[in-house]
Short mmCIF file of C-alpha atoms in Angstrom, two decimals:
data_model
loop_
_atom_site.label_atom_id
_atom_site.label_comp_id
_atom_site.label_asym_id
_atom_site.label_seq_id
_atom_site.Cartn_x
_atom_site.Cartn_y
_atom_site.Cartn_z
CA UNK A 1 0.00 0.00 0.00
CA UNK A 2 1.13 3.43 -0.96
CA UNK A 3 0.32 4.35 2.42
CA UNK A 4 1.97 3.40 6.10
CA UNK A 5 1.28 4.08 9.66
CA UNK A 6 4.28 5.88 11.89
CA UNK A 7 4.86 5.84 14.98
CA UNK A 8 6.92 8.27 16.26
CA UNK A 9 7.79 8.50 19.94
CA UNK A 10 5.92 10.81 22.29
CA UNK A 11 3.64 11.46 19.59
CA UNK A 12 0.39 9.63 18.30
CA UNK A 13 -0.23 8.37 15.44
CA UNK A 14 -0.65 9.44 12.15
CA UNK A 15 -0.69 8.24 8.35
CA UNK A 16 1.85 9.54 5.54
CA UNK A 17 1.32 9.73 2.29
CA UNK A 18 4.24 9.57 0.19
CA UNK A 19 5.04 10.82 -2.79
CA UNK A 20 7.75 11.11 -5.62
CA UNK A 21 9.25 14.52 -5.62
CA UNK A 22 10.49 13.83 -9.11
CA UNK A 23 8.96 13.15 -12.42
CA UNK A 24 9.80 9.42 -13.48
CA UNK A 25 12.66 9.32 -16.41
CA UNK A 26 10.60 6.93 -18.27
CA UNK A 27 6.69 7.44 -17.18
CA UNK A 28 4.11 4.67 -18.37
CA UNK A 29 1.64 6.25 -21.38
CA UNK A 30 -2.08 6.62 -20.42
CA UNK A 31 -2.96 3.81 -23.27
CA UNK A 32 -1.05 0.96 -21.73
CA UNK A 33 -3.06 -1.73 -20.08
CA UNK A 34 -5.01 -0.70 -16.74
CA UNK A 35 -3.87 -4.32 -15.74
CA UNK A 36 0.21 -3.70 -16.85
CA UNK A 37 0.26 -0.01 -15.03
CA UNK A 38 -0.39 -0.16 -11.65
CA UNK A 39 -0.97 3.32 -9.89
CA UNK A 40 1.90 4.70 -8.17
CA UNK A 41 3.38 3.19 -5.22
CA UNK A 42 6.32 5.59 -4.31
CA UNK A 43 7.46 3.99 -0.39
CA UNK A 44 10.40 5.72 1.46
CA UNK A 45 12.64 5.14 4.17
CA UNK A 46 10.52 4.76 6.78
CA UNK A 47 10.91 6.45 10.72
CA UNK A 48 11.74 3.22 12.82
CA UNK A 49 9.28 2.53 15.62
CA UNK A 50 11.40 3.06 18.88
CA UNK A 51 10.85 1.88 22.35
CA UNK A 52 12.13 3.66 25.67
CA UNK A 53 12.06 2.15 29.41
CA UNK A 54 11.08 5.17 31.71
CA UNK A 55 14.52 4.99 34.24
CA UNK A 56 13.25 3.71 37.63
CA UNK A 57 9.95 2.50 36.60
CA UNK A 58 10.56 -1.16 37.27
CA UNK A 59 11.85 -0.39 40.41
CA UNK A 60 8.79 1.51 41.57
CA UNK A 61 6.88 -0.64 44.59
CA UNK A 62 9.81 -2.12 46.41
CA UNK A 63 10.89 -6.19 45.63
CA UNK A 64 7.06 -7.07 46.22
CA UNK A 65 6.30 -4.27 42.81
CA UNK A 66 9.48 -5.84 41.15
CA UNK A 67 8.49 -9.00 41.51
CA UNK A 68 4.98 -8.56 40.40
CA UNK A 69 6.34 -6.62 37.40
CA UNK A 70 8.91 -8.71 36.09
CA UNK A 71 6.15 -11.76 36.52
CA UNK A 72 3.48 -9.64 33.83
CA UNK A 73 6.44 -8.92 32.01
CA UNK A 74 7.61 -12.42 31.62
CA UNK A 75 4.10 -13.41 30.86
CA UNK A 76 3.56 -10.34 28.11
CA UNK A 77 6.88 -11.84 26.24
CA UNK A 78 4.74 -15.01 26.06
CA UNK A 79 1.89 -13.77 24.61
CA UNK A 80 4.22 -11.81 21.93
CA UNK A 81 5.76 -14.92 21.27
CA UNK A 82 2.95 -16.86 20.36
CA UNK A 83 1.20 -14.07 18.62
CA UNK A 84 4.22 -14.12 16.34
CA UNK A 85 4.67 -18.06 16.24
CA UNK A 86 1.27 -18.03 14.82
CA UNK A 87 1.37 -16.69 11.81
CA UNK A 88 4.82 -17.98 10.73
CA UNK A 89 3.51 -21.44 11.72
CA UNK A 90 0.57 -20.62 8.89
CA UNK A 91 3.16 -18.88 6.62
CA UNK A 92 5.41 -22.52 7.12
CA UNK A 93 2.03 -24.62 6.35
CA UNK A 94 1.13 -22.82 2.96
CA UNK A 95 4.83 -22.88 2.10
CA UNK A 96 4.24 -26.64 2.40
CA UNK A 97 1.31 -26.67 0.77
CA UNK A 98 2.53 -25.18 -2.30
CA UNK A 99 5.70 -27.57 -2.05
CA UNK A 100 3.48 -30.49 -2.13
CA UNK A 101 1.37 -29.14 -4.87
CA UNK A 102 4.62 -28.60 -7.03
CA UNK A 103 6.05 -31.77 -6.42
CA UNK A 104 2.49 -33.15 -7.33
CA UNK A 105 2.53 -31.38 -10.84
CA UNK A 106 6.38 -31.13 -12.16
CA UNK A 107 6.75 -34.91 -13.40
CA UNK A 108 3.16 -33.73 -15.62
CA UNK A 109 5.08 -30.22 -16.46
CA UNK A 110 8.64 -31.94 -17.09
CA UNK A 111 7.65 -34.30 -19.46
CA UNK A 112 4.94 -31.94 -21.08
CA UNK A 113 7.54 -29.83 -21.77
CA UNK A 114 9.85 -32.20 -22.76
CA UNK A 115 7.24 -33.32 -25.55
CA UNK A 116 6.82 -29.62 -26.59
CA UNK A 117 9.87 -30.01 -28.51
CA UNK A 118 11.41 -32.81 -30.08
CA UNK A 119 14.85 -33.33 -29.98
CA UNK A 120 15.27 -35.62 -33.30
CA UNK A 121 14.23 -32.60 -35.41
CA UNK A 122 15.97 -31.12 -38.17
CA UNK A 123 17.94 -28.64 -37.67
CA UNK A 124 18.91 -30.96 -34.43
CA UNK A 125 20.99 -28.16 -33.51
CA UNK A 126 18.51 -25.87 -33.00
CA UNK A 127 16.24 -28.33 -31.61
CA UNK A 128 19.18 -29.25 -29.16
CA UNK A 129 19.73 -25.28 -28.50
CA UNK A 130 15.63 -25.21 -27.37
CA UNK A 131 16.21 -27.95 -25.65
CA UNK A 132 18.64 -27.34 -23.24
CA UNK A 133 17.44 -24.16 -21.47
CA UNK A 134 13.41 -25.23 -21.50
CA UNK A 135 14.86 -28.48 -19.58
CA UNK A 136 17.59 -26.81 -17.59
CA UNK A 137 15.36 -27.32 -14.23
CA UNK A 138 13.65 -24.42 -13.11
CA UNK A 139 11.01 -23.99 -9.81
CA UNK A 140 8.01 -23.97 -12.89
CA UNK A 141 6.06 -20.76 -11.40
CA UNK A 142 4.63 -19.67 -14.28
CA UNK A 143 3.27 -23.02 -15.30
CA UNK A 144 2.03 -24.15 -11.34
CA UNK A 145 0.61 -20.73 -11.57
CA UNK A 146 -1.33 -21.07 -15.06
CA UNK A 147 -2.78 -24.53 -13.85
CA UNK A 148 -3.43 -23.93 -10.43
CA UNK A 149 -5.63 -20.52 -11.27
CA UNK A 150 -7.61 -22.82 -13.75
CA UNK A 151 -8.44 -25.82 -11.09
CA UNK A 152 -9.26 -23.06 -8.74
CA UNK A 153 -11.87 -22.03 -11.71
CA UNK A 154 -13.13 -25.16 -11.65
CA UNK A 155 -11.08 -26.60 -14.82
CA UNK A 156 -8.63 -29.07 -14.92
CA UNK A 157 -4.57 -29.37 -15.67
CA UNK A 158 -4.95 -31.13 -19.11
CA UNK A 159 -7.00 -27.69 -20.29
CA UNK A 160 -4.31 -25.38 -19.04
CA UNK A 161 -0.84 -27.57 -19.63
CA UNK A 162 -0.52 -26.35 -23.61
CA UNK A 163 -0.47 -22.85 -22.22
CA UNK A 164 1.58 -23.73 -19.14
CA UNK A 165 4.69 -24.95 -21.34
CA UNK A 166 3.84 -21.96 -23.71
CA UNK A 167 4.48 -19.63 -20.69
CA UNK A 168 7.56 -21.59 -19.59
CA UNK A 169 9.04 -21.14 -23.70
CA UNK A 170 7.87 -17.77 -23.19
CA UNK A 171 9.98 -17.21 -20.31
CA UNK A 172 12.95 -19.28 -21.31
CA UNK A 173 13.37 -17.18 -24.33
CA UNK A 174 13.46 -14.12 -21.88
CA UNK A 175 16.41 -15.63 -20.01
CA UNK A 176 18.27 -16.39 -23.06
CA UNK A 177 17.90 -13.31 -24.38
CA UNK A 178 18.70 -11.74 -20.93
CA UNK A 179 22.19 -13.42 -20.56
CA UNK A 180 23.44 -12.42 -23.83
CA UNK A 181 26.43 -10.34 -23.87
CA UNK A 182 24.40 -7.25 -25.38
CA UNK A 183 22.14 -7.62 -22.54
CA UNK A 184 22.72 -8.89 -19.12
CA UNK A 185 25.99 -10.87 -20.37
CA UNK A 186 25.65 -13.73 -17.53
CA UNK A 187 27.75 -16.89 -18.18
CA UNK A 188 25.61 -19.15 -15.60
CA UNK A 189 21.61 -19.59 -15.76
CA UNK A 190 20.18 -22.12 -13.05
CA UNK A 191 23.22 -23.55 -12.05
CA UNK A 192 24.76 -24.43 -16.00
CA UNK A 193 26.00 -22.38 -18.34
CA UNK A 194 24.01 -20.25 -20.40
CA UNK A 195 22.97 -20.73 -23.60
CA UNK A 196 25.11 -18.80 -25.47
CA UNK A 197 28.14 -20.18 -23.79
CA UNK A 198 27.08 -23.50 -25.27
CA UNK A 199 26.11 -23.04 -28.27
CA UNK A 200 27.30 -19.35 -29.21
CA UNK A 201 25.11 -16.33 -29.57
CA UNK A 202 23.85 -16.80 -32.81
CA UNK A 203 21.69 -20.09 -32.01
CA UNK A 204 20.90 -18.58 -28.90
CA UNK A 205 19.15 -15.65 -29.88
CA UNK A 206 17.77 -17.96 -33.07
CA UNK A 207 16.74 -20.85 -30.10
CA UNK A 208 14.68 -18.19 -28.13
CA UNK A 209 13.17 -16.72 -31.26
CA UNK A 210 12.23 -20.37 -32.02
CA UNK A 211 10.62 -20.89 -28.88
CA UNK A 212 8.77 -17.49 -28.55
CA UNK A 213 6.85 -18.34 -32.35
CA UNK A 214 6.40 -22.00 -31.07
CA UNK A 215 4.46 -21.04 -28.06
CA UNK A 216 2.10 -19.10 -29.46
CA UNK A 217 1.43 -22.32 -32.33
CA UNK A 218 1.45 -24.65 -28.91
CA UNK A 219 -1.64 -23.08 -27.57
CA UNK A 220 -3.94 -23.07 -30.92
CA UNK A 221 -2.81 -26.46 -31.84
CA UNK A 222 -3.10 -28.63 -28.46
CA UNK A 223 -5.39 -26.53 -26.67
CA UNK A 224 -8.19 -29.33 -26.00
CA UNK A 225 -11.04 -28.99 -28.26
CA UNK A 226 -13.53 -28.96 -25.56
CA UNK A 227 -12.64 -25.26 -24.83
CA UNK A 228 -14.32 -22.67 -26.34
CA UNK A 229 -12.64 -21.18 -29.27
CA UNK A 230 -13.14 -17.23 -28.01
CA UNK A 231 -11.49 -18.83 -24.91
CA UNK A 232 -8.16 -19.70 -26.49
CA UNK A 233 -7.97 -16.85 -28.95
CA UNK A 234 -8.31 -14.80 -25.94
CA UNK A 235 -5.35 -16.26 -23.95
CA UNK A 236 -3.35 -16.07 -27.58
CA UNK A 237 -4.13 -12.21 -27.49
CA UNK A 238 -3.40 -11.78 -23.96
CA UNK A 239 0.20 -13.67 -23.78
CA UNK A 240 1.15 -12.00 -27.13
CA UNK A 241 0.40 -8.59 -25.41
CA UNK A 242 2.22 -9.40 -22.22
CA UNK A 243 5.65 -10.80 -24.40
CA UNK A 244 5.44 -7.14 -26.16
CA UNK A 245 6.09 -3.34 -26.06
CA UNK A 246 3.19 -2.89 -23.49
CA UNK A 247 4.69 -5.38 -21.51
CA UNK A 248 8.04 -7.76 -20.90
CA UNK A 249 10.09 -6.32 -24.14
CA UNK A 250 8.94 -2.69 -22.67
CA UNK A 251 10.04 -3.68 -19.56
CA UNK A 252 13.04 -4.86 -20.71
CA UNK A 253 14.00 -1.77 -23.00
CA UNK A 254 13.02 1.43 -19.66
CA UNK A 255 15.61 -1.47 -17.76
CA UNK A 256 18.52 -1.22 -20.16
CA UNK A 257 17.58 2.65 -20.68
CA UNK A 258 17.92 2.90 -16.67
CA UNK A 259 21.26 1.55 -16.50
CA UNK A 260 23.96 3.90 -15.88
CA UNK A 261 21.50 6.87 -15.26
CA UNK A 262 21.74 9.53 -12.37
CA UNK A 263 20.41 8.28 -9.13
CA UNK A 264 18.02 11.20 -8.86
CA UNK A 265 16.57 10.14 -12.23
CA UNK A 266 15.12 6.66 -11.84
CA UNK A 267 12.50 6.51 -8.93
CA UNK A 268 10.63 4.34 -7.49
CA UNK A 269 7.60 4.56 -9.72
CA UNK A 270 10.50 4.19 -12.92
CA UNK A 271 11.14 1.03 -10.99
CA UNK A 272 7.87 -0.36 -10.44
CA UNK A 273 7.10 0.25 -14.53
CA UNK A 274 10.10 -2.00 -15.17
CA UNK A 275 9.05 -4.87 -12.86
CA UNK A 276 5.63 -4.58 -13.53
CA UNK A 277 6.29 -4.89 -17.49
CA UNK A 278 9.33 -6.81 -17.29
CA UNK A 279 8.61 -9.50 -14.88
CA UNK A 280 5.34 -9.42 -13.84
CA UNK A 281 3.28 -8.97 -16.91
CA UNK A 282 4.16 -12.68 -17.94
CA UNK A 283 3.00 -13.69 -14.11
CA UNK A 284 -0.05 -12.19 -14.48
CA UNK A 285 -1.22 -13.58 -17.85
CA UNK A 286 -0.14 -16.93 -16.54
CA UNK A 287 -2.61 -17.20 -13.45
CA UNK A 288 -5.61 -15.11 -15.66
CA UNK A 289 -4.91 -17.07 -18.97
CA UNK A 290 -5.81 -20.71 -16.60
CA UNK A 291 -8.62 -18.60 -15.16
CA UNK A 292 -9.83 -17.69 -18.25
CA UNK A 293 -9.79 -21.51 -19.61
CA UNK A 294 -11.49 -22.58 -17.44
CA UNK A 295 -14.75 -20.18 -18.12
CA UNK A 296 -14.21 -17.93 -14.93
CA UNK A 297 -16.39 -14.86 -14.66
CA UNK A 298 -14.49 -11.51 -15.37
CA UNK A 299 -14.73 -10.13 -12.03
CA UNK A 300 -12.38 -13.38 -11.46
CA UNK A 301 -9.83 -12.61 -13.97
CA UNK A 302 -9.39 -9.37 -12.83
CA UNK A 303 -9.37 -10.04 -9.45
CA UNK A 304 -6.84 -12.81 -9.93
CA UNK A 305 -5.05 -10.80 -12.35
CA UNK A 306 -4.31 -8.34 -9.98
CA UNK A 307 -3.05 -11.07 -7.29
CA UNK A 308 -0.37 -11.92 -9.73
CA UNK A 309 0.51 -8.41 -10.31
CA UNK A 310 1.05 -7.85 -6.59
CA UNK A 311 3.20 -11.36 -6.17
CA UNK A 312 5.10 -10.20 -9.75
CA UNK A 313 6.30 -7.44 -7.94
CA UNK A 314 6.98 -9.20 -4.72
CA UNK A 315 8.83 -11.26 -6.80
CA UNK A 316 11.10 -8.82 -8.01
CA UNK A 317 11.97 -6.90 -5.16
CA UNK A 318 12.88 -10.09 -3.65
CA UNK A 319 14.96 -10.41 -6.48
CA UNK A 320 16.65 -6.97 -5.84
CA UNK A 321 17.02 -8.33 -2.08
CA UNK A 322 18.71 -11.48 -2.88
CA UNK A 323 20.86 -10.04 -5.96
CA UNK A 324 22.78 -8.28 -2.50
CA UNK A 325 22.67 -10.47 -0.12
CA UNK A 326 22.98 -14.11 -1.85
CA UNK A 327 25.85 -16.11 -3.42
CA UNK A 328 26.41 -16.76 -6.67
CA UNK A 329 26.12 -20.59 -5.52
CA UNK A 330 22.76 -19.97 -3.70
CA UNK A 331 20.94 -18.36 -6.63
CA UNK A 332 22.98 -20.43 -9.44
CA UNK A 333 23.91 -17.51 -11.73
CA UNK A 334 25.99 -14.39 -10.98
CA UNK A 335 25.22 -12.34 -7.52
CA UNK A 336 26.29 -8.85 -7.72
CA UNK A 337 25.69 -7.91 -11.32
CA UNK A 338 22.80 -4.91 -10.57
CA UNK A 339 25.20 -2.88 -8.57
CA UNK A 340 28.52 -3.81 -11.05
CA UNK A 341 26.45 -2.54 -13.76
CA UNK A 342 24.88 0.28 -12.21
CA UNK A 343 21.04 -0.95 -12.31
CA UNK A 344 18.68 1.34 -10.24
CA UNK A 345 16.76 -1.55 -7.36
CA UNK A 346 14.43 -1.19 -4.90
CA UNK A 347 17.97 -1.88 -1.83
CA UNK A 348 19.83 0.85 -4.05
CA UNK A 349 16.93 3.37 -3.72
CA UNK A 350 15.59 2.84 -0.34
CA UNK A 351 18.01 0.08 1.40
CA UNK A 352 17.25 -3.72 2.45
CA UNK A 353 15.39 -3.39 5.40
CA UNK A 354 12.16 -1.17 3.64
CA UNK A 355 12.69 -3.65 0.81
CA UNK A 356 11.77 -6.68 2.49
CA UNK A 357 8.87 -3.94 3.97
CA UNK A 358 7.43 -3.70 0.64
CA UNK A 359 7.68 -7.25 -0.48
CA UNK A 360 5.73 -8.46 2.95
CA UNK A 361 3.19 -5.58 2.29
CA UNK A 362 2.64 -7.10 -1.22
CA UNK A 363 2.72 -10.18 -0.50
CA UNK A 364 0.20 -9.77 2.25
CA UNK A 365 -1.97 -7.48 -0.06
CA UNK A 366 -1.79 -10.34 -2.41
CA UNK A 367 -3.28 -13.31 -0.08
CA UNK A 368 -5.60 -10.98 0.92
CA UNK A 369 -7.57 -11.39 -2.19
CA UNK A 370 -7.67 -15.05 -2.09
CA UNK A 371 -9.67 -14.78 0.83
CA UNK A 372 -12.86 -14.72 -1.16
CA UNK A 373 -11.90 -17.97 -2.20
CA UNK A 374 -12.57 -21.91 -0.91
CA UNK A 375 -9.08 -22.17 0.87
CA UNK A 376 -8.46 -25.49 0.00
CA UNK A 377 -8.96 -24.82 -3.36
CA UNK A 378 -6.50 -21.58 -3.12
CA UNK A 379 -4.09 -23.22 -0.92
CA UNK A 380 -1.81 -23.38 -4.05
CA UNK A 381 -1.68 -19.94 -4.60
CA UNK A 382 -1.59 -18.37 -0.85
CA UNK A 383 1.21 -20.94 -1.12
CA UNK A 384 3.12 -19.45 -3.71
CA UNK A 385 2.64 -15.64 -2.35
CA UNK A 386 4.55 -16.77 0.70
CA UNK A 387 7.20 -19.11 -1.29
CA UNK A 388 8.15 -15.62 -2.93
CA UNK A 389 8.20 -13.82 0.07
CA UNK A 390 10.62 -16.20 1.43
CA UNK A 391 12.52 -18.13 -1.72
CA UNK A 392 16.55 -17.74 -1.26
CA UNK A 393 17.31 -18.33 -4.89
#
């Protein structure tokens, strides 16, 4: 929430709004996509919430007063305790949840994926390229996230899984693209080395390009012919819009045009447009494209769609986090690279501790909006929210 409550000592309450004081460098057009351009969300540095122990109030009341004080104390602490135990017991359990539910679905992803594209197909060395980065491993977000919006809808995994591996070609491509030396120029993706370090830059950027046209032929050709036709062209319209200039290549190109610039030039809200468009446009087609399979009502889709823009975000900001604070072995590609290459991130522009502020707040906001929801059904998704929140690679 744009919005926080601060507590300053000796002083009630009261709520801040904050605002940007500068213009973004790059600000969003009116004509993108409500859904892609979240209104502004501009946090700051917040005044930390202080405590002070009046001198000689403890000893007030003689040993009898001490006594009786450090007793209510003692039992206060408790009560703290398990107020906070509570919650991060129920934060644990979803995490579970959604651990089980992946495990559950991968072997169905993993070889669904694996059938997407055949490796005994000429040019084999293309085929081999494509091969080798959809299969690298992966935690599968985008697909768990497709399918499990579309059972929560009431559909089923075989009606979302040509979508979910279109998503996960979708995104591959991105990371290919990403690593090469004209962009991101990362030697190690997931552990391995990247595609271009393989196979050279030329098949990499021709393997990506291969697997961005094949996804879009992978949803009209083994989308099951029980869903409605208006149904899949509508998903087909939706992921080609989110791949684009309104969203991840837009994204992409404000992030490259960021790089270098003054730190008084990129804000906040420059840094939200980036993530939003970058990262978390493809997040948010994938849980309102298995929504939308499955014949949910629009008030559903958008309500959904705006979960995943919340845990998109999250997403990235944990990213930021981790980017400083993580090994290169933890995260299994390069740690370090957005400060050696002067990338504007939500630690750089208003330090770790308000970072990992702003990704509780979100993810929060996020689960909130499950709530309408049968749990069980959700579990999946509140899951996920707090896997983000938490995930150390």
């Amino acid at each position: 929430s744009p919005s926080r409550l601060v507590l300053a000592l000796g002083k009630r309450s009261r709520l801040v709004r904050l605002a940007s004081s500068r213009a973004p460098l790059f600000s969003p057009e009116k004509k993108h996509h409500q859904s892609l351009a979240p209104r502004p969300f501009v946090p700051k540095k917040m005044q930390a919430l202080s405590f002070a122990t009046i001198p000689g109030a403890i000893a007030r009341g003689g040993a009898r007063g001490r006594k009786a004080t450090v007793s209510a104390r003692r039992g206060a602490v408790r009560t703290v305790r398990a107020a906070a135990e509570a919650p991060a017991a129920a934060v644990e359990a979803s995490e579970v949840d959604f651990a089980k539910y992946i495990a559950e679905k991968n072997a169905a992803i993993e070889q669904a994926l694996s059938d997407s594209v055949p490796a005994a197909m000429y040019p084999e060395r293309l085929h081999e390229s494509m091969r080798y980065s959809l299969l690298a491993g992966g935690k599968r977000i985008r697909p768990c996230l497709c399918v499990a919006a579309c059972e929560l809808m009431g559909g089923t995994m075989e009606t979302a899984m040509p979508t979910a591996c279109a998503l996960e070609m979708i995104h591959t491509m991105s990371l290919i693209h990403d690593d090469l030396p004209s962009m991101d120029n990362d030697d190690f993706r997931r552990g391995k080395p990247t595609n271009h370090k393989v196979y050279g830059e030329e098949m990499a950027i021709l393997a990506g390009d291969a697997l961005l046209s094949h996804a879009f032929e992978y949803i009209g050709r083994n989308t099951p012919k029980s869903v409605p036709a208006e149904r899949t062209l509508r998903v087909i319209v939706d992921v080609g819009k989110c791949v684009g200039s309104e969203g991840l290549v837009g994204g992409q190109v404000v992030d490259i045009m960021s790089e270098g610039a003054d730190a008084d030039e990129v804000t906040l809200e420059t840094l939200k447009y980036i993530h939003a468009h970058k990262t978390g446009a493809l997040l948010e087609v994938s849980v309102t494209s298995g929504a939308i399979l499955a014949g949910a009502k629009e008030e559903d889709v958008v309500r959904l769609g705006k979960y995943a823009q919340l845990i998109g975000l999250a997403f990235q900001v944990v990213d930021d986090i981790l980017d400083c604070t993580a090994t290169s072995e933890e995260l299994g590609k390069t740690a370090g690279k957005d400060v050696a290459v002067g990338k504007a991130t939500y630690p750089s522009l208003v330090g770790l501790e308000e970072s990992r502020k702003i990704a509780d707040d979100l993810i929060k906001e996020a689960k909130a909006l499950l709530s309408e929801y049968d749990q069980k059904k959700a579990a999946p998704l509140i899951g996920l929210a707090d896997y983000i929140g938490n995930r150390k690679n």
